[in-house]
Coordinates of C-alpha atoms in Angstrom, one line a residue:
X1 CA -11.5 -37.6 60.5
X2 CA -8.5 -34.9 60.5
X3 CA -10.3 -32.9 63.6
X4 CA -10.5 -36.3 65.7
X5 CA -6.6 -36.9 64.8
X6 CA -5.8 -33.6 66.6
X7 CA -7.7 -33.4 69.4
X8 CA -7.9 -36.9 70.8
X9 CA -4.9 -36.9 72.9
X10 CA -6.1 -33.6 74.1
X11 CA -9.5 -35.1 75.5
X12 CA -6.9 -38.3 75.9
X13 CA -4.9 -35.8 78.2
X14 CA -7.7 -34.1 80.0
X15 CA -9.2 -37.3 80.8
X16 CA -6.7 -39.5 81.5
X17 CA -5.8 -37.0 84.2
X18 CA -8.4 -36.6 86.2
X19 CA -9.5 -40.4 85.7
X20 CA -7.4 -41.2 88.0
X21 CA -9.9 -41.1 90.5
X22 CA -12.3 -44.0 88.2
X23 CA -9.6 -46.4 88.3
X24 CA -6.2 -47.4 88.5
X25 CA -6.0 -48.6 84.8
X26 CA -8.2 -45.9 83.7
X27 CA -6.0 -43.9 83.0
X28 CA -3.6 -46.2 80.5
X29 CA -5.3 -47.1 79.0
X30 CA -7.5 -44.7 77.8
X31 CA -4.7 -42.0 77.0
X32 CA -3.3 -45.1 75.4
X33 CA -6.8 -45.8 73.5
X34 CA -7.2 -42.4 72.1
X35 CA -3.9 -41.9 70.7
X36 CA -3.7 -45.1 68.6
X37 CA -7.2 -44.5 67.4
X38 CA -5.5 -41.2 66.4
X39 CA -1.9 -42.6 64.5
X40 CA -5.0 -45.0 62.8
X41 CA -6.8 -42.0 61.1
X42 CA -3.8 -40.5 60.7
X43 CA -1.9 -43.1 58.1
X44 CA -5.3 -43.5 56.8
X45 CA -5.4 -39.4 55.4
X46 CA -1.5 -40.1 55.0
X47 CA -2.5 -43.1 52.1
X48 CA -5.1 -40.5 51.2
X49 CA -3.0 -38.5 50.2
X50 CA -1.1 -40.4 48.0
X51 CA -3.8 -42.4 46.2
X52 CA -6.3 -39.6 45.9
X53 CA -4.2 -36.8 46.1
X54 CA -6.9 -35.3 49.1
X55 CA -5.2 -32.2 51.1
X56 CA -7.5 -29.7 52.3
X57 CA -7.3 -27.0 55.2
X58 CA -9.7 -27.2 57.9
X59 CA -10.4 -24.3 59.9
X60 CA -11.5 -24.8 63.5
X61 CA -12.5 -20.6 64.1
X62 CA -10.8 -17.7 63.6
X63 CA -8.3 -17.3 66.6
X64 CA -7.5 -13.7 66.4
X65 CA -8.4 -10.4 64.4
X66 CA -7.2 -7.2 65.0
X67 CA -6.6 -4.8 62.0
X68 CA -4.7 -6.3 59.6
X69 CA -3.4 -9.3 62.1
X70 CA -5.5 -12.1 61.1
X71 CA -4.8 -15.4 63.0
X72 CA -6.9 -18.7 62.3
X73 CA -6.7 -21.6 64.0
X74 CA -6.4 -24.8 61.0
X75 CA -5.6 -28.6 60.4
X76 CA -3.8 -27.7 57.8
X77 CA -2.8 -31.0 55.4
X78 CA -0.3 -31.5 53.0
X79 CA 2.0 -34.4 51.7
X80 CA 4.5 -32.8 54.7
X81 CA 1.7 -32.9 57.5
X82 CA 0.5 -35.7 56.6
X83 CA 3.6 -37.0 56.7
X84 CA 4.5 -35.7 60.4
X85 CA 0.9 -37.2 61.6
X86 CA 1.9 -40.4 61.0
X87 CA 5.2 -39.9 62.5
X88 CA 3.7 -38.4 66.0
X89 CA 1.2 -40.5 66.0
X90 CA 2.5 -43.6 65.3
X91 CA 5.4 -43.5 67.7
X92 CA 3.6 -41.5 70.9
X93 CA 1.2 -44.4 70.4
X94 CA 3.5 -47.0 70.7
X95 CA 5.5 -44.7 73.5
X96 CA 1.7 -44.8 75.7
X97 CA 1.2 -48.6 75.2
X98 CA 5.4 -49.8 76.0
X99 CA 5.1 -46.9 79.2
X100 CA 1.9 -49.0 80.5
X101 CA 4.5 -51.6 81.5
X102 CA 7.8 -49.4 81.9
X103 CA 5.8 -47.6 84.3
X104 CA 3.8 -50.2 85.5
X105 CA 5.0 -49.6 89.7
X106 CA 5.1 -45.5 89.0
X107 CA 2.4 -44.3 91.2
X108 CA 1.8 -41.0 89.4
X109 CA 1.4 -43.0 86.1
X110 CA -2.4 -41.3 85.6
X111 CA -0.7 -37.9 85.7
X112 CA 2.5 -39.6 82.9
X113 CA 0.1 -40.6 80.8
X114 CA -1.4 -37.2 80.7
X115 CA 2.0 -35.6 80.3
X116 CA 2.1 -38.0 77.7
X117 CA -1.0 -37.2 75.5
X118 CA -0.6 -33.3 76.0
X119 CA 3.1 -33.0 74.4
X120 CA 1.3 -35.2 71.2
X121 CA -1.1 -32.9 71.3
X122 CA 1.1 -29.9 70.8
X123 CA 3.3 -31.1 69.2
X124 CA 0.4 -32.5 66.2
X125 CA -1.1 -28.9 66.2
X126 CA 2.6 -27.0 65.8
X127 CA 3.0 -29.7 62.5
X128 CA -1.0 -29.0 60.9
X129 CA -0.7 -25.2 61.4
X130 CA -1.1 -22.6 58.4
X131 CA 0.3 -19.8 60.4
X132 CA 3.5 -18.4 62.4
X133 CA 1.5 -18.4 65.6
X134 CA -0.1 -21.3 64.9
X135 CA 3.3 -23.2 64.9
X136 CA 4.5 -20.9 67.5
X137 CA 1.7 -22.0 70.3
X138 CA 2.5 -25.8 69.4
X139 CA 6.4 -24.7 69.5
X140 CA 6.3 -24.0 73.3
X141 CA 3.5 -26.1 74.2
X142 CA 6.2 -28.8 73.2
X143 CA 8.8 -26.9 75.3
X144 CA 5.9 -27.0 78.8
X145 CA 5.3 -30.2 78.2
X146 CA 9.2 -31.4 77.5
X147 CA 9.5 -30.0 81.4
X148 CA 7.4 -31.5 83.2
X149 CA 8.4 -35.1 81.5
X150 CA 11.6 -34.5 82.2
X151 CA 11.9 -33.3 85.7
X152 CA 8.6 -35.9 85.6
X153 CA 10.8 -37.6 88.7
X154 CA 10.9 -34.0 90.6
X155 CA 11.9 -35.7 94.1
X156 CA 15.6 -36.2 92.2
X157 CA 17.5 -33.0 92.5
X158 CA 18.9 -34.0 88.9
X159 CA 16.0 -34.6 87.1
X160 CA 14.8 -31.1 88.6
X161 CA 18.0 -29.6 86.8
X162 CA 17.6 -30.8 83.5
X163 CA 14.3 -29.8 83.6
X164 CA 15.1 -26.6 84.1
X165 CA 18.6 -26.7 82.0
X166 CA 15.8 -27.6 78.9
X167 CA 13.8 -24.6 79.7
X168 CA 16.5 -22.1 79.8
X169 CA 17.9 -23.6 76.5
X170 CA 15.3 -23.9 74.5
X171 CA 14.2 -20.5 75.7
X172 CA 16.8 -19.0 74.1
X173 CA 15.8 -20.3 70.9
X174 CA 12.2 -19.7 71.0
X175 CA 12.9 -16.0 71.6
X176 CA 15.1 -15.4 68.5
X177 CA 12.0 -17.7 67.2
X178 CA 9.5 -15.1 68.6
X179 CA 12.1 -11.8 66.4
X180 CA 11.1 -13.9 63.8
X181 CA 7.9 -14.3 63.3
X182 CA 7.7 -10.3 64.4
X183 CA 9.7 -9.5 61.2
X184 CA 7.4 -11.1 58.7
X185 CA 4.3 -9.7 60.6
X186 CA 6.4 -6.5 60.1
X187 CA 7.3 -6.7 56.4
X188 CA 4.8 -9.5 54.6
X189 CA 1.9 -8.5 56.5
X190 CA 1.3 -11.4 57.3
X191 CA 2.1 -14.6 59.2
X192 CA 0.1 -17.1 57.5
X193 CA 3.1 -19.8 55.4
X194 CA 0.9 -19.5 52.1
X195 CA 0.9 -15.4 51.7
X196 CA 4.7 -14.7 53.3
X197 CA 6.1 -17.3 50.9
X198 CA 4.4 -15.9 48.4
X199 CA 5.2 -12.9 48.8
X200 CA 8.7 -14.0 49.7
X201 CA 10.6 -13.2 46.0
X202 CA 9.2 -9.4 46.4
X203 CA 11.5 -8.8 49.8
X204 CA 15.3 -10.4 47.5
X205 CA 16.6 -7.0 47.7
X206 CA 15.3 -5.5 50.8
X207 CA 18.1 -4.8 52.9
X208 CA 17.9 -4.1 57.0
X209 CA 20.5 -2.2 59.4
X210 CA 21.4 -4.9 62.5
X211 CA 23.7 -4.3 64.7
X212 CA 25.8 -2.0 62.5
X213 CA 25.6 -4.5 59.5
X214 CA 23.2 -4.3 56.3
X215 CA 21.8 -7.3 55.8
X216 CA 19.2 -8.9 53.4
X217 CA 15.7 -9.0 55.5
X218 CA 14.7 -12.5 53.7
X219 CA 19.0 -13.3 55.3
X220 CA 17.8 -12.2 58.6
X221 CA 14.7 -13.4 59.2
X222 CA 15.5 -17.0 58.2
X223 CA 18.2 -16.8 60.9
X224 CA 16.6 -16.1 63.5
X225 CA 14.4 -19.1 62.2
X226 CA 16.8 -21.4 62.6
X227 CA 18.2 -20.2 65.7
X228 CA 14.4 -21.7 67.2
X229 CA 15.6 -24.4 65.1
X230 CA 18.4 -24.7 66.8
X231 CA 17.8 -24.1 70.3
X232 CA 14.2 -27.3 69.4
X233 CA 16.6 -29.7 67.5
X234 CA 19.6 -29.4 70.0
X235 CA 22.0 -28.4 67.6
X236 CA 25.7 -27.2 68.4
X237 CA 25.8 -25.0 71.4
X238 CA 22.4 -25.5 71.8
X239 CA 22.7 -28.8 72.1
X240 CA 23.4 -28.8 76.0
X241 CA 20.0 -30.1 77.1
X242 CA 19.8 -32.8 74.8
X243 CA 22.3 -35.6 77.2
X244 CA 20.7 -34.1 80.6
X245 CA 17.4 -34.9 79.8
X246 CA 17.5 -38.1 80.3
X247 CA 17.1 -37.8 83.7
X248 CA 13.2 -38.9 82.5
X249 CA 11.5 -42.1 82.2
X250 CA 13.0 -43.3 79.6
X251 CA 9.9 -43.3 77.4
X252 CA 10.3 -39.8 77.7
X253 CA 14.1 -40.1 76.0
X254 CA 12.3 -41.8 73.3
X255 CA 9.2 -39.4 72.4
X256 CA 10.9 -35.9 72.8
X257 CA 14.6 -37.2 70.7
X258 CA 12.6 -39.6 68.2
X259 CA 9.9 -38.4 66.4
X260 CA 8.4 -35.2 68.4
X261 CA 10.1 -32.9 69.8
X262 CA 13.5 -32.4 68.5
X263 CA 12.8 -33.0 64.8
X264 CA 10.5 -29.7 64.9
X265 CA 13.0 -27.8 64.3
X266 CA 13.6 -29.8 60.8
X267 CA 10.2 -29.7 59.9
X268 CA 10.0 -26.0 60.5
X269 CA 13.3 -25.1 58.2
X270 CA 12.0 -27.7 55.8
X271 CA 8.5 -25.8 55.9
X272 CA 10.1 -22.1 55.6
X273 CA 12.0 -23.7 52.4
X274 CA 11.3 -21.2 50.2
X275 CA 12.2 -18.2 52.4
X276 CA 15.2 -19.9 53.3
X277 CA 16.1 -20.8 49.3
X278 CA 16.7 -17.0 49.0
X279 CA 18.6 -16.6 51.2
X280 CA 21.4 -19.0 50.4
X281 CA 24.0 -17.1 53.1
X282 CA 21.2 -18.7 55.7
X283 CA 21.5 -21.8 53.8
X284 CA 25.2 -22.2 54.7
X285 CA 24.9 -22.0 58.2
X286 CA 22.1 -24.4 58.3
X287 CA 24.9 -27.0 56.8
X288 CA 27.9 -25.3 58.4
X289 CA 25.9 -25.9 61.9
X290 CA 24.5 -29.2 61.0
X291 CA 27.7 -30.4 59.6
X292 CA 29.9 -29.5 63.2
X293 CA 26.5 -30.9 65.2
X294 CA 26.9 -34.2 63.5
X295 CA 30.8 -35.1 63.6
X296 CA 30.6 -33.3 67.7
X297 CA 27.6 -35.2 69.0
X298 CA 29.0 -38.3 67.1
X299 CA 32.8 -38.1 68.7
X300 CA 31.5 -37.1 71.9
X301 CA 28.5 -40.6 72.0
X302 CA 32.5 -43.2 71.2
X303 CA 32.8 -42.3 74.9
X304 CA 30.2 -41.6 77.0
X305 CA 29.2 -44.9 79.3
X306 CA 25.2 -43.9 80.3
X307 CA 22.8 -46.4 78.2
X308 CA 20.7 -43.5 77.1
X309 CA 23.0 -40.7 76.4
X310 CA 25.7 -42.5 74.0
X311 CA 22.2 -42.6 72.1
X312 CA 20.5 -39.1 72.9
X313 CA 24.2 -38.3 71.4
X314 CA 23.5 -40.2 68.3
X315 CA 19.8 -38.6 68.0
X316 CA 21.3 -35.2 68.6
X317 CA 24.6 -36.4 65.6
X318 CA 21.0 -37.5 62.8
X319 CA 19.5 -34.6 63.8
X320 CA 22.8 -32.6 62.2
X321 CA 22.2 -34.4 58.8
X322 CA 19.2 -33.7 58.6
X323 CA 19.9 -30.1 58.9
X324 CA 22.9 -30.1 56.2
X325 CA 20.5 -32.1 53.8
X326 CA 18.6 -28.7 54.3
X327 CA 21.6 -26.9 54.0
X328 CA 21.8 -27.9 50.2
X329 CA 18.6 -28.0 49.6
X330 CA 18.0 -31.9 50.2
X331 CA 14.7 -30.4 52.0
X332 CA 13.0 -34.1 50.6
X333 CA 15.8 -36.0 51.8
X334 CA 16.1 -34.3 55.0
X335 CA 12.5 -35.5 55.7
X336 CA 13.1 -38.2 54.7
X337 CA 15.9 -39.3 57.1
X338 CA 13.7 -37.9 59.8
X339 CA 11.1 -40.2 58.9
X340 CA 13.1 -44.2 58.9
X341 CA 14.8 -42.0 62.4
X342 CA 11.5 -41.9 64.2
X343 CA 11.4 -45.5 64.1
X344 CA 14.7 -47.4 64.8
X345 CA 15.8 -44.8 67.2
X346 CA 12.2 -45.1 69.0
X347 CA 14.0 -48.9 68.5
X348 CA 17.0 -48.0 70.3
X349 CA 15.6 -46.0 73.2
X350 CA 12.8 -48.3 74.0
X351 CA 14.9 -50.8 73.4
X352 CA 18.0 -49.0 76.1
X353 CA 14.4 -49.0 78.4
X354 CA 13.9 -52.8 78.2
X355 CA 17.9 -53.0 79.3
X356 CA 17.6 -50.5 81.9
X357 CA 14.3 -53.3 83.0
X358 CA 16.2 -55.7 82.9
X359 CA 19.3 -54.7 84.9
X360 CA 17.2 -53.0 87.9
X361 CA 17.5 -49.0 86.6
X362 CA 21.6 -49.4 86.0
X363 CA 22.3 -46.9 82.5
X364 CA 26.0 -47.5 83.0
X365 CA 27.3 -50.4 80.1
X366 CA 30.7 -51.5 81.5
X367 CA 28.0 -53.2 84.9
X368 CA 26.2 -54.9 81.7
X369 CA 27.6 -57.6 79.3
X370 CA 26.8 -61.1 78.5
X371 CA 23.0 -61.5 78.7
X372 CA 21.7 -61.9 74.8
X373 CA 20.9 -65.7 76.1
X374 CA 19.1 -63.8 79.2
X375 CA 16.8 -61.3 76.7
X376 CA 16.7 -62.2 73.4
X377 CA 13.5 -60.3 71.9
X378 CA 15.4 -57.1 73.1
X379 CA 18.6 -58.3 72.0
X380 CA 17.0 -59.0 68.6
X381 CA 15.6 -55.7 68.1
X382 CA 18.2 -53.7 69.9
X383 CA 20.5 -55.5 66.5
X384 CA 17.9 -54.3 64.0
X385 CA 17.9 -50.9 65.8
X386 CA 21.4 -50.9 66.0
X387 CA 21.8 -52.1 62.1
X388 CA 18.8 -49.0 60.7
X389 CA 21.2 -46.4 62.9
X390 CA 24.4 -47.4 61.2
X391 CA 23.3 -47.9 57.9
X392 CA 23.5 -51.1 57.3
X393 CA 22.9 -51.9 53.6
X394 CA 19.2 -52.2 52.3
X395 CA 17.8 -51.2 56.4
X396 CA 15.8 -48.1 57.0
X397 CA 18.6 -45.6 57.9
X398 CA 20.6 -46.7 54.9
X399 CA 18.7 -45.3 51.8
X400 CA 18.1 -42.3 53.8
X401 CA 21.1 -41.5 55.0
X402 CA 23.3 -42.3 51.6
X403 CA 20.7 -40.1 50.0
X404 CA 21.6 -36.9 52.0
X405 CA 25.4 -37.6 51.1
X406 CA 24.7 -38.4 47.5
X407 CA 23.1 -35.2 46.9
X408 CA 25.1 -33.3 48.9
X409 CA 28.1 -34.8 46.3
X410 CA 25.1 -33.7 43.3
X411 CA 24.5 -30.6 44.9
X412 CA 28.4 -29.4 43.5
X413 CA 29.5 -27.2 45.6
X414 CA 32.9 -26.8 48.2
X415 CA 30.3 -26.8 50.7
X416 CA 28.7 -29.4 49.8
X417 CA 32.4 -31.6 49.1
X418 CA 32.6 -30.7 52.7
X419 CA 29.1 -32.8 53.7
X420 CA 30.1 -35.4 52.0
X421 CA 33.5 -35.5 54.1
X422 CA 31.5 -34.9 57.3
X423 CA 28.8 -37.2 56.3
X424 CA 30.8 -40.1 55.8
X425 CA 33.4 -40.2 58.3
X426 CA 30.3 -39.4 60.9
X427 CA 28.7 -42.7 59.8
X428 CA 32.0 -44.1 60.4
X429 CA 31.9 -43.2 64.0
X430 CA 28.4 -43.9 64.4
X431 CA 29.0 -47.3 63.5
X432 CA 31.3 -47.5 66.0
X433 CA 29.6 -46.0 68.5
X434 CA 26.6 -48.0 68.3
X435 CA 28.7 -51.7 67.6
X436 CA 30.2 -50.4 71.6
X437 CA 26.9 -49.8 72.7
X438 CA 25.6 -53.2 71.5
X439 CA 27.9 -55.8 72.1
X440 CA 28.5 -53.5 76.2
X441 CA 25.3 -54.5 76.4
X442 CA 24.6 -58.0 75.0
X443 CA 28.0 -60.1 74.8
X444 CA 31.7 -60.4 76.6
X445 CA 31.3 -61.1 80.2
X446 CA 28.7 -59.6 83.0
X447 CA 29.9 -57.2 84.8
X448 CA 27.0 -56.2 87.4
X449 CA 27.3 -56.6 90.9
X450 CA 24.1 -55.7 91.8
X451 CA 22.1 -58.4 90.7
X452 CA 23.1 -61.4 89.7
X453 CA 22.8 -62.7 86.0
X454 CA 19.8 -65.4 86.8
X455 CA 17.7 -61.7 88.4
X456 CA 18.3 -60.0 84.8
X457 CA 14.4 -60.5 82.8
X458 CA 12.4 -59.8 80.0
X459 CA 10.3 -57.0 79.8
X460 CA 6.6 -57.7 79.5
X461 CA 4.8 -58.0 76.1
X462 CA 3.4 -54.8 76.9
X463 CA 6.8 -52.8 76.6
X464 CA 7.7 -56.0 73.6
X465 CA 4.7 -55.2 71.2
X466 CA 5.4 -51.9 70.9
X467 CA 9.7 -52.9 69.9
X468 CA 8.5 -55.4 67.2
X469 CA 6.3 -52.7 65.3
X470 CA 9.2 -50.2 65.3
X471 CA 11.8 -53.4 64.7
X472 CA 9.1 -53.6 61.2
X473 CA 9.6 -49.8 60.3
X474 CA 13.2 -50.2 60.7
X475 CA 13.5 -52.6 58.2
X476 CA 11.3 -51.4 55.7
X477 CA 10.6 -48.3 55.8
X478 CA 13.5 -46.6 53.8
X479 CA 12.7 -49.1 51.5
X480 CA 9.0 -48.5 50.9
X481 CA 8.6 -45.0 50.9
X482 CA 12.0 -44.4 49.1
X483 CA 10.2 -43.9 45.5
X484 CA 7.7 -42.1 47.6
X485 CA 9.7 -39.6 49.5
X486 CA 13.1 -39.0 47.0
X487 CA 12.5 -40.9 43.5
X488 CA 11.7 -40.2 40.0
X489 CA 8.2 -38.7 40.7
X490 CA 8.9 -37.8 44.3
X491 CA 7.6 -34.4 43.0
X492 CA 4.1 -35.6 42.8
X493 CA 4.2 -36.7 46.2
X494 CA 5.8 -33.4 48.3
X495 CA 3.7 -30.5 45.0
X496 CA 4.1 -27.1 46.3
X497 CA 4.4 -28.1 50.6
X498 CA 8.3 -28.5 49.5
X499 CA 9.9 -25.4 48.1
X500 CA 12.7 -26.9 45.3
X501 CA 13.1 -30.7 44.9
X502 CA 16.0 -32.0 42.6
X503 CA 15.9 -35.5 41.6
X504 CA 18.8 -37.5 43.0
X505 CA 20.4 -39.6 39.9
X506 CA 22.5 -42.0 40.8
X507 CA 24.5 -41.9 36.7
X508 CA 26.1 -39.4 37.7
X509 CA 27.4 -40.7 41.0
X510 CA 30.7 -42.2 41.3
X511 CA 31.0 -46.2 42.2
X512 CA 32.9 -45.1 44.8
X513 CA 30.7 -43.4 46.7
X514 CA 27.6 -45.4 46.6
X515 CA 30.4 -47.9 48.3
X516 CA 32.5 -46.5 50.9
X517 CA 29.7 -46.0 53.6
X518 CA 28.3 -49.3 53.4
X519 CA 31.5 -50.7 53.4
X520 CA 32.7 -48.6 56.7
X521 CA 29.8 -49.5 58.4
X522 CA 30.0 -53.3 58.0
X523 CA 33.8 -53.2 58.5
X524 CA 33.5 -51.4 61.7
X525 CA 31.2 -54.6 63.5
X526 CA 34.3 -57.6 63.3
X527 CA 36.4 -54.4 64.8
X528 CA 34.5 -53.8 67.1
X529 CA 33.8 -56.8 68.3
X530 CA 37.4 -57.7 68.1
X531 CA 38.1 -54.6 70.2
X532 CA 35.6 -53.8 72.6
X533 CA 34.9 -57.7 73.7
X534 CA 38.3 -59.9 72.6
X535 CA 40.8 -57.7 73.3
X536 CA 39.5 -54.8 75.3
X537 CA 43.1 -54.0 76.4
X538 CA 44.4 -52.4 72.8
X539 CA 42.0 -49.9 73.4
X540 CA 42.5 -49.3 77.8
X541 CA 46.6 -48.4 76.3
X542 CA 45.3 -46.4 73.7
X543 CA 42.9 -44.0 76.3
X544 CA 45.7 -43.4 78.7
X545 CA 48.2 -42.5 76.0
X546 CA 45.6 -40.1 74.7
X547 CA 44.6 -39.1 77.9
X548 CA 43.8 -35.1 77.3
X549 CA 41.7 -36.5 74.0
X550 CA 39.4 -39.2 75.6
X551 CA 39.0 -36.6 78.6
X552 CA 38.3 -34.1 75.8
X553 CA 35.5 -35.9 74.8
X554 CA 34.5 -37.4 77.8
X555 CA 33.7 -34.0 78.8
X556 CA 32.0 -33.3 75.7
X557 CA 34.5 -31.0 74.5
X558 CA 33.5 -28.6 77.6
X559 CA 31.5 -26.8 75.8
X560 CA 29.4 -27.0 79.4
X561 CA 32.4 -25.5 81.3
X562 CA 32.9 -23.3 78.8
X563 CA 28.8 -21.9 79.5
X564 CA 29.5 -22.5 83.3
X565 CA 32.3 -19.5 82.9
X566 CA 30.8 -17.1 80.7
X567 CA 27.7 -16.6 81.6
X568 CA 26.7 -19.1 84.4
X569 CA 29.4 -17.7 87.1
X570 CA 29.3 -14.1 86.0
X571 CA 25.6 -14.5 86.8
X572 CA 25.2 -16.3 89.5
X573 CA 28.4 -12.9 91.2
X574 CA 25.4 -10.4 89.4
X575 CA 22.6 -12.3 91.3
X576 CA 24.4 -12.0 94.5
X577 CA 25.9 -8.6 95.1
X578 CA 22.1 -7.4 93.5
X579 CA 20.7 -9.5 96.2
X580 CA 23.0 -8.6 99.1
X581 CA 23.6 -5.2 98.3
X582 CA 20.8 -4.3 96.9
X583 CA 18.3 -6.7 97.9
X584 CA 19.9 -7.1 101.2
X585 CA 21.3 -4.8 102.0
X586 CA 19.3 -1.5 100.8
X587 CA 15.9 -2.5 100.0
X588 CA 15.3 -4.7 103.4
X589 CA 17.8 -2.5 105.7
X590 CA 15.9 0.4 105.0
X591 CA 12.6 -1.0 103.7
X592 CA 10.5 -3.1 105.8
X593 CA 13.5 -4.7 108.4
X594 CA 14.4 -0.9 108.7
X595 CA 11.1 0.2 109.9
X596 CA 10.5 -2.6 111.9
X597 CA 13.3 -2.5 113.8
X598 CA 12.8 1.5 113.6
X599 CA 9.6 0.9 115.5
X600 CA 11.3 -1.9 118.1
X601 CA 13.4 0.8 118.9
X602 CA 11.2 3.1 119.6
X603 CA 8.8 0.8 121.9
X604 CA 12.2 -0.4 123.9
X605 CA 12.3 3.1 124.4
X606 CA 8.9 4.3 125.1
X607 CA 8.4 1.0 127.2
X608 CA 10.9 2.3 129.9
X609 CA 8.3 5.1 130.6
X610 CA 6.2 2.4 132.6
X611 CA 7.9 1.8 135.5
X612 CA 5.1 2.2 137.6
X613 CA 5.8 5.2 139.7
X614 CA 4.4 8.5 139.2
X615 CA 6.7 11.0 138.3
X616 CA 7.8 9.1 135.3
X617 CA 4.1 9.6 133.9
X618 CA 4.3 13.6 135.1
X619 CA 7.8 13.9 133.5
X620 CA 5.5 12.6 129.7
X621 CA 2.7 14.3 130.7
X622 CA 4.6 17.4 131.3
X623 CA 6.7 16.6 127.9
X624 CA 3.6 16.6 126.3
X625 CA 1.5 19.2 127.4
X626 CA 5.2 21.3 126.4
X627 CA 4.7 19.9 122.5
X628 CA 0.9 21.0 122.2
X629 CA 2.0 24.5 124.0
X630 CA 4.4 24.8 121.3
X631 CA 1.8 23.9 118.1
X632 CA -0.4 26.4 119.5
X633 CA 1.6 29.3 119.8
X634 CA 3.2 28.6 116.5
X635 CA 0.1 28.7 115.0

């Protein structure tokens, strides 16, 4: 069963791609069926683990064996990986089904479905690995597939640029991850998780000289691993690829940004929690970067107008929550938020796709409005997703997001107190931009000039059914699983898959902390409706009076412009210099171009002797005879 979970998506990817010649519906049905079976089996494995403690490491084959270096290809089933299997396969199956309707008119749909399945396989390889090399294989696999999917519409220049940007930025993070793995093998002599984590306490006092600074080996390893996590999970400074990735089809956005690729960084930090727990410096950096990312992305989302980019920045912000939860030691809470986030964020992405579909590919929320009666099902599902994202009481996001804030408070440290403030303020901003998005789409006056409101239409069942399943998850996943994941007996579930689990004791949490976030979240709803629908002039005046700050947020804190000045322009100038002066001016000039030019000159000069007059030929013969005689005399 475990083998089928991992390899069915790979079979679907291969046969789905080659099967496009069989029937135009073969690829979409076949890939969706196999990934759905994988999803059902994942739920069974997850349930067996909860009920019967049925966990095991399945060795597929010995991959590499060279001296002390041994790497197996394994399927490691433990509480953490079984949970990730459910998240990845469940969301992926729904995205596959959704794509049948969303991509119905695309002539290259078989290739798209094949890429989706290959992406799913790569992510599954990542989460079931029992060693760093197999994890790195899956890590690079999802990176490759994200490049292919983001640039799927390769005839669009913006899609190609976005795919290249995602690929390059992720290479920076991947380089850090690779260095971390090299250090682990060099010092630990193994890359197997179990062996590395058991040996970690022996290296607590080990120091390394790194660029003139003496650093702890564990700290250095954790920082390099975290650089990899930053790139994959789009954390601050390595986040720039995420909004541009919206150039890909909407199902891609849901798969990459809800349950798979961007959560890989969180999974890596949690999986390596036995290492991070021995480096307070690394944990502090994880928490700080998470806090900055959370508030940065939330602030930028406030003023964006592209429906998918708003949800993308929301993803970036929520990932910040997960990282600062891990940074204060709440690894189980970080994974709990990852779990609930997968449902409501996939729901919001696919719901946004339904809206875009209804508006004939329009993505600017300023060109929408007033369609709640035309899109009743999409309206209901988007409302559920928005409520869950904002942490509305008793929906999934409420349980996981508030747990992060509560655990940060209980950490009883200066950094923990900062994370509490940032977490509450970010929740407030999240509620503002989420309801702005919702009200601008469905309420107010109809603002689209390209199509009439009568032309807007509800999505087909193939798109609505996945929304229904995700809606159920967004409503109930937090309530039903909070006790298992973060409750009194959560240690019984997580066992040794996560290090250092702390129970949240609500007896020590003040009432104001329990109430402040829900009160803020609920109070924002009528305020947002008033200012974004009933009284838009007030916000317009506020924007005009704070135009520099508005532009600062609109231009995403000018991070892209900063990178353009610091890296891209100098790199282009250096490249241009070597290309013009080095390649063209030196290599080409004195190489192939120079030689061909010299031969042409000699040929032109020699051609002048081919005049047809005997004295020219006699002169050439005389010169030749003179050269031969000179050679014979000298030798």
